[in-house]
Coordinates of C-alpha atoms in Angstrom, one line a residue:
M242 CA 111.3 106.5 88.7
L243 CA 109.5 108.9 91.0
G244 CA 106.0 109.7 90.7
P245 CA 103.6 112.3 92.6
T246 CA 100.1 111.0 90.9
A247 CA 97.7 113.4 92.5
A248 CA 96.1 116.5 93.8
G249 CA 98.6 119.7 93.7
K250 CA 100.8 117.8 91.0
S251 CA 102.0 120.4 88.8
D252 CA 104.0 122.7 91.3
L253 CA 105.2 119.7 93.3
G254 CA 106.4 117.6 90.5
L255 CA 108.2 120.9 88.6
R256 CA 110.2 121.2 91.7
L257 CA 111.1 117.8 92.4
A258 CA 111.8 117.2 88.7
E259 CA 114.4 120.1 89.3
D260 CA 115.8 118.9 92.6
V261 CA 116.5 115.7 90.8
G262 CA 117.8 116.6 87.5
G263 CA 115.0 115.1 86.1
V264 CA 111.8 115.3 83.1
I265 CA 108.2 115.2 83.9
L266 CA 105.9 112.4 82.3
S267 CA 102.1 113.7 82.2
V268 CA 99.7 111.2 82.5
D269 CA 96.7 113.6 82.7
S270 CA 94.3 112.4 79.7
M271 CA 93.5 115.3 78.0
Q272 CA 96.9 117.1 78.3
V273 CA 97.0 115.5 75.1
Y274 CA 95.3 117.8 73.3
R275 CA 96.5 121.1 71.9
G276 CA 94.3 124.0 72.8
M277 CA 93.1 122.4 76.0
D278 CA 94.9 124.3 78.5
I279 CA 93.3 126.2 81.0
G280 CA 90.6 123.6 81.5
T281 CA 93.3 120.9 81.9
A282 CA 95.4 122.8 84.2
K283 CA 98.1 122.2 81.7
P284 CA 101.6 123.8 83.0
S285 CA 102.6 127.5 81.2
Q286 CA 105.1 127.6 78.8
A287 CA 107.8 129.3 81.5
D288 CA 107.3 126.0 83.4
R289 CA 108.0 123.8 80.5
A290 CA 111.4 126.2 79.6
R291 CA 112.3 125.2 83.3
V292 CA 111.7 121.0 82.7
V293 CA 111.2 119.3 79.8
H294 CA 107.5 118.0 80.0
H295 CA 106.6 114.7 78.2
M296 CA 102.9 113.7 76.7
I297 CA 101.4 117.0 76.3
D298 CA 100.0 118.6 73.1
L299 CA 100.4 115.3 71.2
V300 CA 97.4 116.1 69.0
E301 CA 94.3 117.9 68.0
P302 CA 91.0 117.9 69.6
T303 CA 89.6 116.7 66.8
E304 CA 91.4 113.2 67.1
P305 CA 90.7 110.3 69.3
Y306 CA 94.0 109.5 71.4
S307 CA 93.4 105.9 72.9
V308 CA 94.8 104.8 76.2
A309 CA 96.9 102.3 74.0
E310 CA 98.4 104.9 71.9
F311 CA 99.6 106.5 75.1
Q312 CA 100.9 103.4 76.7
G313 CA 102.8 103.0 73.7
E314 CA 104.7 106.4 73.3
A315 CA 104.8 107.1 77.2
R316 CA 106.9 103.9 77.2
R317 CA 108.9 104.5 74.2
L318 CA 109.8 107.9 76.3
L319 CA 110.5 106.2 79.5
E320 CA 113.0 103.4 77.7
Q321 CA 115.1 106.1 75.5
E322 CA 115.4 108.8 78.7
D323 CA 118.4 108.5 80.7
R324 CA 117.2 111.4 83.5
P325 CA 114.9 110.5 86.5
M326 CA 111.1 110.5 85.2
V327 CA 108.6 112.4 87.4
I328 CA 105.1 111.2 86.5
V329 CA 102.4 113.4 87.2
G330 CA 98.8 113.2 86.9
G331 CA 95.4 112.4 87.9
S332 CA 94.4 109.8 85.5
G333 CA 94.9 106.4 87.6
L334 CA 94.5 104.1 84.5
H335 CA 96.7 106.1 82.2
F336 CA 99.4 105.7 85.2
R337 CA 98.6 102.1 85.5
A338 CA 98.8 101.2 81.8
V339 CA 102.4 103.4 81.2
V340 CA 104.0 101.3 84.4
D341 CA 101.8 97.4 84.5
P342 CA 101.5 95.1 81.9
M343 CA 98.1 96.3 80.6
V344 CA 97.2 94.9 77.4
F345 CA 94.2 96.8 75.2
P346 CA 92.3 95.0 72.7
P347 CA 92.9 96.2 69.3
H348 CA 90.5 98.9 68.0
D349 CA 88.9 99.1 64.3
A350 CA 86.9 102.4 64.4
E351 CA 84.5 101.7 61.3
L352 CA 83.5 98.2 63.5
R353 CA 83.0 100.3 66.2
G354 CA 80.7 102.8 64.2
R355 CA 78.7 99.6 63.0
L356 CA 78.2 97.9 66.4
E357 CA 77.4 101.4 68.1
S358 CA 74.4 101.6 65.6
M359 CA 73.2 98.2 66.9
A360 CA 69.7 98.1 68.1
D361 CA 70.8 95.2 70.9
P362 CA 74.4 94.8 71.5
V363 CA 73.9 93.6 74.6
A364 CA 72.0 90.4 72.9
A365 CA 75.1 90.3 70.3
L366 CA 77.6 90.3 73.1
V367 CA 76.0 87.5 74.9
S368 CA 75.7 85.4 72.1
A369 CA 79.5 85.6 70.8
D370 CA 80.8 85.6 74.7
P371 CA 78.2 83.4 77.2
T372 CA 80.2 84.6 79.9
A373 CA 80.2 88.3 79.8
A374 CA 77.8 89.2 81.9
E375 CA 80.6 88.3 84.6
H376 CA 82.8 90.7 83.5
V377 CA 81.3 93.2 81.5
D378 CA 78.5 95.8 82.9
L379 CA 75.9 95.1 80.6
A380 CA 73.5 98.7 81.4
N381 CA 76.8 100.2 80.8
R382 CA 76.4 100.2 76.5
R383 CA 79.6 102.0 75.7
R384 CA 81.2 98.9 77.8
V385 CA 79.4 96.3 76.2
V386 CA 80.1 98.1 72.7
R387 CA 83.9 97.8 73.3
A388 CA 83.5 94.5 74.4
L389 CA 81.8 93.2 71.8
E390 CA 84.2 94.6 69.3
A391 CA 87.1 92.9 71.2
V392 CA 84.9 89.7 71.0
V393 CA 85.0 90.3 66.8
I394 CA 88.6 91.3 66.9
T395 CA 90.3 89.3 69.1
G396 CA 88.1 85.7 68.6
R397 CA 88.3 85.4 72.8
G398 CA 85.8 86.3 75.3
A399 CA 86.4 88.8 78.4
G400 CA 87.0 85.9 80.8
E401 CA 89.6 84.5 78.7
R402 CA 91.3 87.7 77.5
L403 CA 91.4 88.2 81.7
A404 CA 92.9 84.5 82.3
T405 CA 96.4 85.9 80.7
A406 CA 99.7 86.0 83.1
E407 CA 99.2 90.0 82.1
A408 CA 95.8 90.2 83.4
D409 CA 96.9 88.6 86.7
A410 CA 100.0 90.8 87.0
V411 CA 97.4 93.7 86.9
R412 CA 95.4 92.2 89.3
S413 CA 98.3 92.1 91.3
Y414 CA 99.6 95.3 90.9
R415 CA 102.9 93.9 89.8
S416 CA 104.6 96.6 87.8
L417 CA 107.0 96.6 84.6
Y418 CA 109.1 98.9 86.3
D419 CA 110.2 99.9 89.7
F420 CA 108.7 103.3 90.6
R421 CA 107.9 105.0 94.3
A422 CA 105.3 106.6 94.6
V423 CA 103.3 109.6 96.5
V424 CA 99.9 110.9 96.1
V425 CA 98.9 114.1 98.1
D426 CA 95.5 113.6 100.0
P427 CA 93.8 117.5 100.2
G428 CA 91.3 115.3 102.8
D429 CA 88.4 117.6 104.0
D430 CA 89.5 120.7 102.3
L431 CA 89.0 119.4 98.7
S432 CA 86.0 120.7 98.3
R433 CA 87.4 124.3 98.8
R434 CA 90.1 123.5 96.8
I435 CA 88.3 122.5 93.7
G436 CA 86.1 125.9 94.1
L437 CA 89.3 127.8 94.0
R438 CA 90.6 125.9 91.1
L439 CA 87.7 126.6 89.1
A440 CA 87.2 130.2 90.3
E441 CA 90.6 130.7 89.0
M442 CA 90.1 128.9 85.6
R443 CA 87.0 130.9 85.0
G444 CA 89.0 133.9 85.8
R445 CA 91.6 133.1 83.1
G446 CA 88.8 132.6 80.5
L447 CA 88.0 129.0 80.3
L448 CA 85.0 129.9 79.1
D449 CA 86.6 131.6 76.0
E450 CA 88.8 129.0 75.8
V451 CA 85.7 126.4 75.3
R452 CA 84.0 128.8 72.9
G453 CA 87.2 128.7 70.7
L454 CA 87.1 124.7 70.4
R455 CA 83.9 124.5 69.5
G456 CA 83.5 122.5 66.4
R457 CA 86.4 121.4 66.8
M458 CA 86.5 118.7 69.2
G459 CA 86.3 115.3 69.0
R460 CA 84.1 113.0 71.0
T461 CA 86.8 112.2 73.6
A462 CA 88.2 116.0 73.9
A463 CA 84.7 116.9 74.3
A464 CA 83.9 114.6 77.1
A465 CA 86.6 116.3 79.2
V466 CA 85.3 117.6 82.4
G467 CA 84.9 121.2 81.8
Y468 CA 84.5 121.4 78.4
R469 CA 81.6 118.9 78.5
Q470 CA 79.9 121.2 80.8
L471 CA 80.8 124.5 79.0
L472 CA 79.7 123.5 76.0
P473 CA 76.1 124.2 75.9
V474 CA 76.6 127.5 77.4
T475 CA 78.7 128.4 74.3
E476 CA 76.0 127.3 72.3
G477 CA 73.3 128.8 74.1
T478 CA 71.4 126.0 75.2
I479 CA 71.9 126.6 79.2
A480 CA 72.8 129.7 81.3
E481 CA 76.5 130.4 82.3
D482 CA 76.1 130.3 86.2
Q483 CA 74.3 126.8 85.2
G484 CA 77.3 125.4 83.3
W485 CA 79.6 126.6 86.0
A486 CA 77.6 124.6 88.9
E487 CA 77.6 121.6 86.6
V488 CA 81.5 122.0 86.0
E489 CA 81.9 121.9 90.0
R490 CA 79.8 119.0 90.8
A491 CA 81.3 117.3 88.0
T492 CA 84.5 117.9 88.8
R493 CA 84.2 116.9 92.7
A494 CA 82.5 113.6 91.1
L495 CA 85.6 113.1 89.3
A496 CA 88.1 113.5 92.1
R497 CA 85.9 111.2 94.1
R498 CA 86.4 108.5 91.4
Q499 CA 90.2 109.5 91.0
R500 CA 90.7 109.1 95.0
T501 CA 88.8 105.8 94.6
Y502 CA 90.6 104.4 92.0
F503 CA 94.5 105.0 93.6
R504 CA 92.9 103.8 96.9
R505 CA 92.9 100.7 95.6
D506 CA 96.7 100.4 94.9
P507 CA 99.0 99.3 97.5
R508 CA 102.2 100.6 95.9
L509 CA 100.8 104.3 96.2
R510 CA 102.2 106.1 99.6
W511 CA 99.7 108.8 100.6
V512 CA 100.6 111.9 102.2
A513 CA 98.7 114.2 103.9
W514 CA 98.1 118.3 102.1
H515 CA 99.7 121.0 103.8
E516 CA 99.2 124.8 102.8
D517 CA 102.3 125.8 103.4
P518 CA 104.0 124.8 99.9
E519 CA 107.5 124.1 101.6
R520 CA 105.8 121.5 104.1
R521 CA 103.9 120.0 101.2
Y522 CA 106.9 119.3 99.4
Q523 CA 108.6 117.9 102.1
A524 CA 105.9 115.5 102.9
V525 CA 106.4 114.5 99.5
R526 CA 110.1 113.7 99.5
D527 CA 109.5 112.3 103.0
G528 CA 106.9 110.1 101.4
L529 CA 108.8 108.9 98.5
E530 CA 111.9 108.3 100.7
Q531 CA 110.0 106.0 103.1
S532 CA 108.4 103.9 99.7

């Protein structure tokens, strides 16, 4: 399994897949949603005709699609596909959910709703799991609710769940599959490239795409960078230029988080960005051969 897993991913992944006679598995958390095309930089129909792309356009944006569901479907594809799989994408959690033995607690939507409406979920969590403060950010209500849901469903606290062999393997970056991975790091050029990418998306009609999706986006889809910031523009609550400025800020912050997340993984080989596409692709091929 080959895996360029960061910036500049579409053109590199497509060419690599063609060269090795493989297929592409996207680990972009938002490309699973139909209709969210421009803002997620989804590959074109022409590109998908050239190379088979998996994990794209799976569900409507009204539907939630958990990491656990993503994991199950992606692993099924990995295990049935006999061609090389080129993993492409920017979601570090989804990448690791596929290749590493991550275990996700079961989910109960009705229970989650009740817990979210609680006045003090922190007190309830600490009462159910006295060690919760050692493993859960108690200032983050969303994480508190998830942790409490897991305790209620499994009967095990966070510390107990983290003491398993699978959790130890995840912490140690011991994967379930053999793979080679390269991350293309644009370095100091990242801010400029983000600006160019957003200008292209603006020109292609991202705002109209968001406007067309308004009212048809569930909580997960509506939280996607680009969509979350432009929805208020379509609702008339903020000006268009303000919305685009918010998109740029959120994209920069997301890129920083992605870089930090991937930097922790000792299995990934980092290569520098090159403006020349041929040099950029050769750097990826060299990085994979050296991995």
